[in-house]
Coordinates of C-alpha atoms in Angstrom, one line a residue:
M29 CA 34.1 7.5 -11.9
D30 CA 32.4 10.0 -9.7
S31 CA 32.6 13.8 -9.7
N32 CA 35.8 13.7 -7.6
G33 CA 37.6 11.4 -10.0
V34 CA 37.4 8.4 -7.7
T35 CA 36.7 5.0 -9.1
L36 CA 36.2 1.6 -7.4
D37 CA 39.6 0.7 -8.8
D38 CA 41.2 3.2 -6.5
C39 CA 40.1 1.6 -3.3
G40 CA 39.0 -1.8 -1.9
I41 CA 35.8 -2.8 -0.1
A42 CA 37.6 -2.2 3.3
E43 CA 38.4 1.4 2.3
L44 CA 34.8 2.1 1.2
A45 CA 33.4 0.7 4.4
A46 CA 35.9 2.6 6.5
A47 CA 34.9 5.9 4.8
V48 CA 31.3 5.4 5.7
S49 CA 32.2 4.2 9.2
T50 CA 34.4 7.3 9.8
L51 CA 31.7 9.7 8.8
S52 CA 29.2 7.9 11.0
N53 CA 31.5 7.9 14.0
S54 CA 32.4 11.6 13.6
V55 CA 28.7 12.6 13.8
Q56 CA 27.9 10.1 16.5
N57 CA 30.7 10.9 18.9
A58 CA 31.4 14.6 18.3
T59 CA 29.9 17.4 20.3
M60 CA 27.5 19.6 18.5
A61 CA 27.3 22.5 21.0
Q62 CA 29.1 24.8 18.6
F63 CA 26.4 24.4 15.9
S64 CA 23.5 26.8 15.5
D65 CA 19.9 25.5 15.2
E66 CA 20.1 26.1 11.5
D67 CA 23.3 24.1 11.3
V68 CA 21.7 21.1 13.1
V69 CA 18.7 21.2 10.7
A70 CA 21.0 21.4 7.7
L71 CA 23.1 18.5 8.9
M72 CA 20.0 16.4 9.5
Q73 CA 18.8 17.1 5.9
Q74 CA 22.2 16.4 4.3
L75 CA 22.7 13.2 6.2
E76 CA 19.2 12.1 5.2
A77 CA 20.1 12.7 1.6
C78 CA 23.3 10.6 2.1
K79 CA 21.3 7.8 3.8
R80 CA 18.9 7.8 0.9
Q81 CA 21.7 7.5 -1.6
L82 CA 23.2 4.6 0.4
A83 CA 19.8 2.9 0.4
A84 CA 19.6 3.3 -3.4
L85 CA 22.9 1.5 -3.6
D86 CA 21.1 -1.6 -2.5
T87 CA 19.6 -1.8 -6.0
R88 CA 23.1 -2.0 -7.6
L89 CA 24.3 -4.6 -5.1
I90 CA 21.2 -6.8 -5.4
I91 CA 21.6 -6.8 -9.2
E92 CA 25.3 -7.6 -8.9
A93 CA 24.5 -10.4 -6.5
G94 CA 21.9 -11.8 -8.9
E95 CA 24.2 -11.6 -11.9
R96 CA 26.7 -13.6 -9.9
S97 CA 24.1 -16.1 -8.7
L98 CA 25.1 -15.5 -5.1
H99 CA 21.7 -16.4 -3.8
A100 CA 21.7 -19.7 -5.6
R101 CA 25.3 -20.6 -4.7
S102 CA 24.6 -19.8 -1.0
G103 CA 21.9 -22.4 -0.8
A104 CA 19.2 -19.8 -0.2
G105 CA 17.7 -20.4 -3.6
K106 CA 16.0 -17.0 -4.0
M107 CA 17.1 -13.4 -3.4
V108 CA 14.7 -12.6 -0.5
P109 CA 15.9 -15.4 1.8
F110 CA 19.5 -14.7 0.7
L111 CA 19.2 -11.1 1.9
R112 CA 17.5 -12.1 5.1
H113 CA 20.3 -14.6 5.9
T114 CA 23.2 -12.4 4.7
L115 CA 22.0 -9.1 6.2
G116 CA 19.7 -10.2 9.0
L117 CA 16.7 -8.5 7.5
S118 CA 13.0 -9.0 8.2
R119 CA 11.0 -10.8 5.4
Y120 CA 9.2 -7.5 4.7
D121 CA 12.4 -5.4 4.4
A122 CA 14.1 -8.0 2.2
A123 CA 11.1 -8.3 -0.1
L124 CA 10.8 -4.5 -0.3
R125 CA 14.4 -4.2 -1.4
V126 CA 14.0 -6.8 -4.1
K127 CA 10.8 -5.1 -5.3
V128 CA 12.5 -1.7 -5.5
T129 CA 15.3 -3.4 -7.4
H130 CA 12.9 -4.8 -10.0
H131 CA 11.3 -1.4 -10.5
C132 CA 14.4 0.9 -10.3
G133 CA 17.2 -1.3 -11.4
E134 CA 18.8 -1.6 -14.9
F135 CA 19.2 -5.3 -16.0
F136 CA 21.1 -6.8 -18.8
E137 CA 18.9 -8.7 -21.3
P138 CA 20.0 -12.2 -22.6
S139 CA 21.0 -10.3 -25.8
G140 CA 23.4 -8.2 -23.8
H141 CA 21.4 -5.0 -24.1
L142 CA 20.8 -3.0 -20.9
R143 CA 17.1 -2.8 -20.1
P144 CA 16.2 0.6 -18.5
A145 CA 14.5 0.8 -15.2
T146 CA 10.7 0.2 -15.1
L147 CA 10.4 3.5 -13.2
P148 CA 13.3 5.6 -14.5
V149 CA 12.3 8.9 -13.0
T150 CA 11.8 7.3 -9.6
A151 CA 15.1 5.5 -9.9
E152 CA 17.0 8.7 -10.8
A153 CA 15.5 10.7 -7.9
F154 CA 16.2 7.8 -5.4
A155 CA 19.8 7.5 -6.5
A156 CA 20.2 11.3 -6.1
G157 CA 18.9 11.2 -2.5
D158 CA 15.9 13.3 -3.4
I159 CA 13.3 10.8 -2.3
S160 CA 13.3 8.0 0.3
R161 CA 12.6 4.3 0.1
D162 CA 9.2 5.1 1.6
H163 CA 8.5 7.4 -1.3
V164 CA 9.6 4.7 -3.7
R165 CA 7.4 2.1 -2.0
N166 CA 4.3 4.3 -2.4
I167 CA 5.1 5.3 -5.9
M168 CA 5.5 1.6 -6.9
D169 CA 2.2 0.9 -5.3
V170 CA 0.4 3.6 -7.1
M171 CA 1.9 2.7 -10.5
D172 CA 1.1 -1.0 -10.0
H173 CA -2.6 0.0 -9.4
L174 CA -2.8 1.9 -12.7
P175 CA -4.7 0.1 -15.4
T176 CA -2.5 -2.1 -17.6
D177 CA -3.9 -0.6 -20.9
I178 CA -3.5 3.1 -20.3
P179 CA -1.2 4.9 -22.8
T180 CA 2.5 4.8 -22.2
E181 CA 2.6 8.6 -22.2
A182 CA -0.1 8.8 -19.5
R183 CA 1.8 6.3 -17.3
A184 CA 5.1 8.3 -17.7
E185 CA 3.2 11.5 -16.8
A186 CA 1.8 9.9 -13.7
E187 CA 5.2 8.8 -12.5
E188 CA 6.5 12.4 -13.2
I189 CA 3.7 13.8 -11.0
L190 CA 4.4 11.4 -8.2
V191 CA 8.1 12.0 -8.2
S192 CA 7.8 15.7 -8.4
Y193 CA 5.6 15.8 -5.3
S194 CA 7.9 13.3 -3.5
R195 CA 10.8 15.7 -3.7
E196 CA 9.1 18.1 -1.3
G197 CA 6.1 16.1 0.1
W198 CA 5.4 13.2 2.4
P199 CA 5.2 9.5 1.4
D200 CA 1.9 9.1 3.2
D201 CA 0.2 11.6 0.8
L202 CA 1.1 9.6 -2.4
P203 CA -1.9 7.2 -2.3
K204 CA -4.3 10.1 -2.3
I205 CA -2.4 11.7 -5.2
G206 CA -2.6 8.3 -7.0
R207 CA -6.3 8.3 -6.6
D208 CA -6.5 11.8 -8.0
I209 CA -4.4 10.7 -11.0
L210 CA -6.6 7.7 -11.6
A211 CA -9.8 9.8 -11.4
R212 CA -8.4 12.0 -14.2
L213 CA -7.3 9.1 -16.3
D214 CA -10.6 7.2 -15.8
P215 CA -13.4 9.7 -14.9
D216 CA -16.1 7.4 -16.2
G217 CA -14.8 4.1 -14.9
K218 CA -14.1 2.8 -18.5
V219 CA -10.3 2.3 -18.3
V220 CA -10.0 0.4 -15.1
S221 CA -11.4 -3.0 -15.9
D222 CA -13.0 -5.5 -13.6
A223 CA -10.2 -7.8 -14.6
D224 CA -7.7 -5.2 -13.2
R225 CA -9.5 -5.2 -9.9
R226 CA -9.8 -8.9 -9.7
R227 CA -6.1 -9.2 -10.5
R228 CA -5.2 -7.2 -7.4
R229 CA -7.7 -8.8 -5.0
G230 CA -6.4 -10.7 -2.0
I231 CA -6.4 -10.8 1.8
T232 CA -3.5 -12.0 3.9
L233 CA -3.5 -13.0 7.5
C234 CA 0.0 -12.3 8.7
R235 CA 1.9 -14.3 11.3
P236 CA 0.7 -14.0 14.9
G237 CA 2.7 -11.7 17.0
V238 CA 4.1 -12.4 20.5
D239 CA 0.7 -11.7 22.0
G240 CA -1.1 -13.9 19.5
M241 CA -2.7 -11.0 17.6
S242 CA -2.5 -11.2 13.8
R243 CA -2.4 -8.3 11.4
I244 CA -4.7 -8.5 8.3
E245 CA -3.8 -6.8 5.1
G246 CA -4.8 -6.9 1.4
W247 CA -7.1 -5.4 -1.2
I248 CA -10.8 -6.1 -1.6
T249 CA -12.9 -5.5 -4.6
P250 CA -15.5 -2.7 -4.7
E251 CA -18.2 -5.4 -4.6
L252 CA -17.0 -6.9 -1.3
R253 CA -16.4 -3.4 0.1
A254 CA -20.0 -2.5 -0.8
C255 CA -21.3 -5.6 0.9
L256 CA -19.2 -5.1 4.0
D257 CA -20.2 -1.4 4.2
A258 CA -23.9 -2.4 4.3
V259 CA -23.4 -5.0 7.0
F260 CA -21.0 -2.9 9.1
A261 CA -23.5 0.0 9.0
K262 CA -25.6 -2.1 11.4
L263 CA -23.4 -4.5 13.1
A264 CA -20.5 -2.1 13.7
R265 CA -22.6 0.8 15.1
P266 CA -22.1 1.8 18.7
G267 CA -23.7 -0.8 21.0
M268 CA -23.9 -3.7 18.6
C269 CA -22.0 -6.9 18.9
N270 CA -19.9 -5.7 21.8
V271 CA -17.8 -8.7 23.1
E272 CA -17.2 -6.8 26.3
D273 CA -20.9 -6.3 27.1
A274 CA -23.0 -9.4 27.8
E275 CA -26.2 -7.4 27.2
S276 CA -25.1 -6.0 23.8
P277 CA -27.4 -6.9 20.9
T278 CA -26.0 -9.5 18.5
A279 CA -26.2 -10.3 14.8
S280 CA -28.6 -13.3 15.5
G281 CA -30.7 -11.6 18.1
G282 CA -33.7 -10.8 15.9
F283 CA -35.7 -7.6 16.5
I284 CA -33.8 -5.0 18.6
A285 CA -35.7 -2.4 20.5
D286 CA -34.3 1.2 20.2
S287 CA -34.2 1.5 24.0
V288 CA -32.0 -1.6 24.2
L289 CA -29.6 -0.4 21.5
D290 CA -29.4 3.1 22.9
A291 CA -28.5 1.8 26.4
A292 CA -25.8 -0.5 24.9
A293 CA -24.4 2.4 22.9
R294 CA -24.1 4.5 26.1
R295 CA -22.1 1.7 27.6
D296 CA -19.9 1.2 24.5
R297 CA -16.3 2.4 24.9
R298 CA -14.9 0.8 21.7
D299 CA -13.4 2.8 18.9
A300 CA -14.4 2.4 15.2
G301 CA -11.8 -0.2 14.5
Q302 CA -12.7 -2.4 17.5
R303 CA -16.4 -2.2 16.5
T304 CA -15.6 -3.4 13.0
H305 CA -13.5 -6.2 14.4
D306 CA -16.4 -7.3 16.6
A307 CA -18.9 -7.1 13.8
L308 CA -16.7 -9.3 11.6
M309 CA -16.5 -11.8 14.5
A310 CA -20.3 -11.7 14.8
L311 CA -20.6 -12.5 11.1
V312 CA -18.7 -15.8 11.3
Q313 CA -20.6 -17.1 14.3
P314 CA -22.8 -20.2 13.8
G315 CA -26.5 -19.4 13.2
V316 CA -26.0 -15.9 11.7
N317 CA -28.3 -15.5 8.6
M318 CA -27.0 -12.8 6.4
R319 CA -30.4 -12.4 4.7
A320 CA -32.1 -11.8 8.0
L321 CA -30.2 -8.8 9.4
G322 CA -33.3 -6.7 9.4
M323 CA -33.4 -2.9 9.1
H324 CA -30.9 -0.1 9.7
R325 CA -32.2 3.5 10.0
G326 CA -35.4 2.4 8.4
L327 CA -33.8 0.7 5.4
P328 CA -33.0 -3.0 4.7
V329 CA -29.4 -4.0 5.5
E330 CA -28.4 -4.4 1.8
V331 CA -26.3 -2.6 -0.8
V332 CA -28.0 0.4 -2.3
L333 CA -26.7 1.3 -5.8
T334 CA -27.2 4.5 -7.8
M335 CA -26.4 4.8 -11.5
S336 CA -27.5 6.9 -14.4
L337 CA -30.0 5.6 -17.0
T338 CA -27.5 6.4 -19.8
D339 CA -24.7 4.3 -18.2
L340 CA -27.2 1.5 -17.6
E341 CA -28.3 1.5 -21.2
N342 CA -24.8 1.7 -22.5
G343 CA -23.4 -0.8 -20.1
T344 CA -20.5 1.4 -19.2
G345 CA -19.6 3.8 -16.4
V346 CA -19.9 3.3 -12.7
A347 CA -22.6 2.8 -10.0
T348 CA -22.2 4.4 -6.6
T349 CA -23.2 3.0 -3.2
N350 CA -24.6 5.1 -0.4
T351 CA -21.2 5.1 1.2
G352 CA -19.4 6.4 -1.9
T353 CA -17.9 3.2 -3.2
Q354 CA -17.8 3.0 -7.0
I355 CA -18.6 -0.2 -8.8
S356 CA -18.6 -0.9 -12.6
I357 CA -22.0 -1.1 -14.2
N358 CA -21.2 -4.7 -15.2
E359 CA -20.5 -5.8 -11.6
A360 CA -23.4 -3.7 -10.3
L361 CA -25.8 -5.6 -12.6
K362 CA -24.4 -8.9 -11.3
M363 CA -25.0 -7.8 -7.7
A364 CA -28.5 -6.8 -8.6
E365 CA -29.1 -10.3 -10.0
G366 CA -27.8 -11.8 -6.7
T367 CA -24.5 -13.1 -8.0
T368 CA -20.9 -11.7 -8.1
R369 CA -19.4 -14.6 -10.1

């Protein structure tokens, strides 16, 4: 029963859907000339809260569908394809709704006990309309990145901080807040293990779009990031490996005179992302010797690591590359030996 004394027993599905449709049609078709600027802003905010509450209902409905085995009985097999077929969703949207359900839903255990939500504070704020699904998505991502062995109290506090910010802040800021939280939890790089990082590693080449272009996404380890930073510092600099310039120096071109590179840089109209793409393309070309990339700004094209003598002797802490990437001492020593196995 809600605050108005209405229960699902008092109305059917048709009545529930009609109520939502009536509200939507009223706003969509009515004139708003009589409303002040403040009224329009207030209406936008109130409707946003309503839309968030409706989005949070997906969790309840997905759990209900799962308990009734609707996805299995429909022939879809799993929940994501069931939602795609039933609701006409993209794979991403359906997968996100299922993931939100796993984090924010309450499930019955085989024993009959109700298992609380994995992220209870997030679930409560989402159901109240205080935060959006985008907030929830970013909160889940931050929480999934926290080390598995941090204390339960610290994990709960991290969720509280993220949700508190989300009530007034933007979803896009949450990854940075997550990094700040992790820095406080693990200032010396001792809590986040190399196993945690390896567990999350992975690169996905998404399906080609209509124009044949493919999006790439994923997470790379600090070791791979350090190696790429060193290579891109040379191959992705202005003038290098420009696929639109036949006279641009390439990765396998040997010694490059400063005058040649400067002239190519003046002709270069690519942005940073395009230069990185072309540098990666150059790396996979036949004949490129990664160990013969020469010098960049007077230094060999290789990873430069800085660490304290104390951390080195203790075998704990982090090493820092010249671009600011932090690597555990253990992995840094492996890189120094010429292996990252």
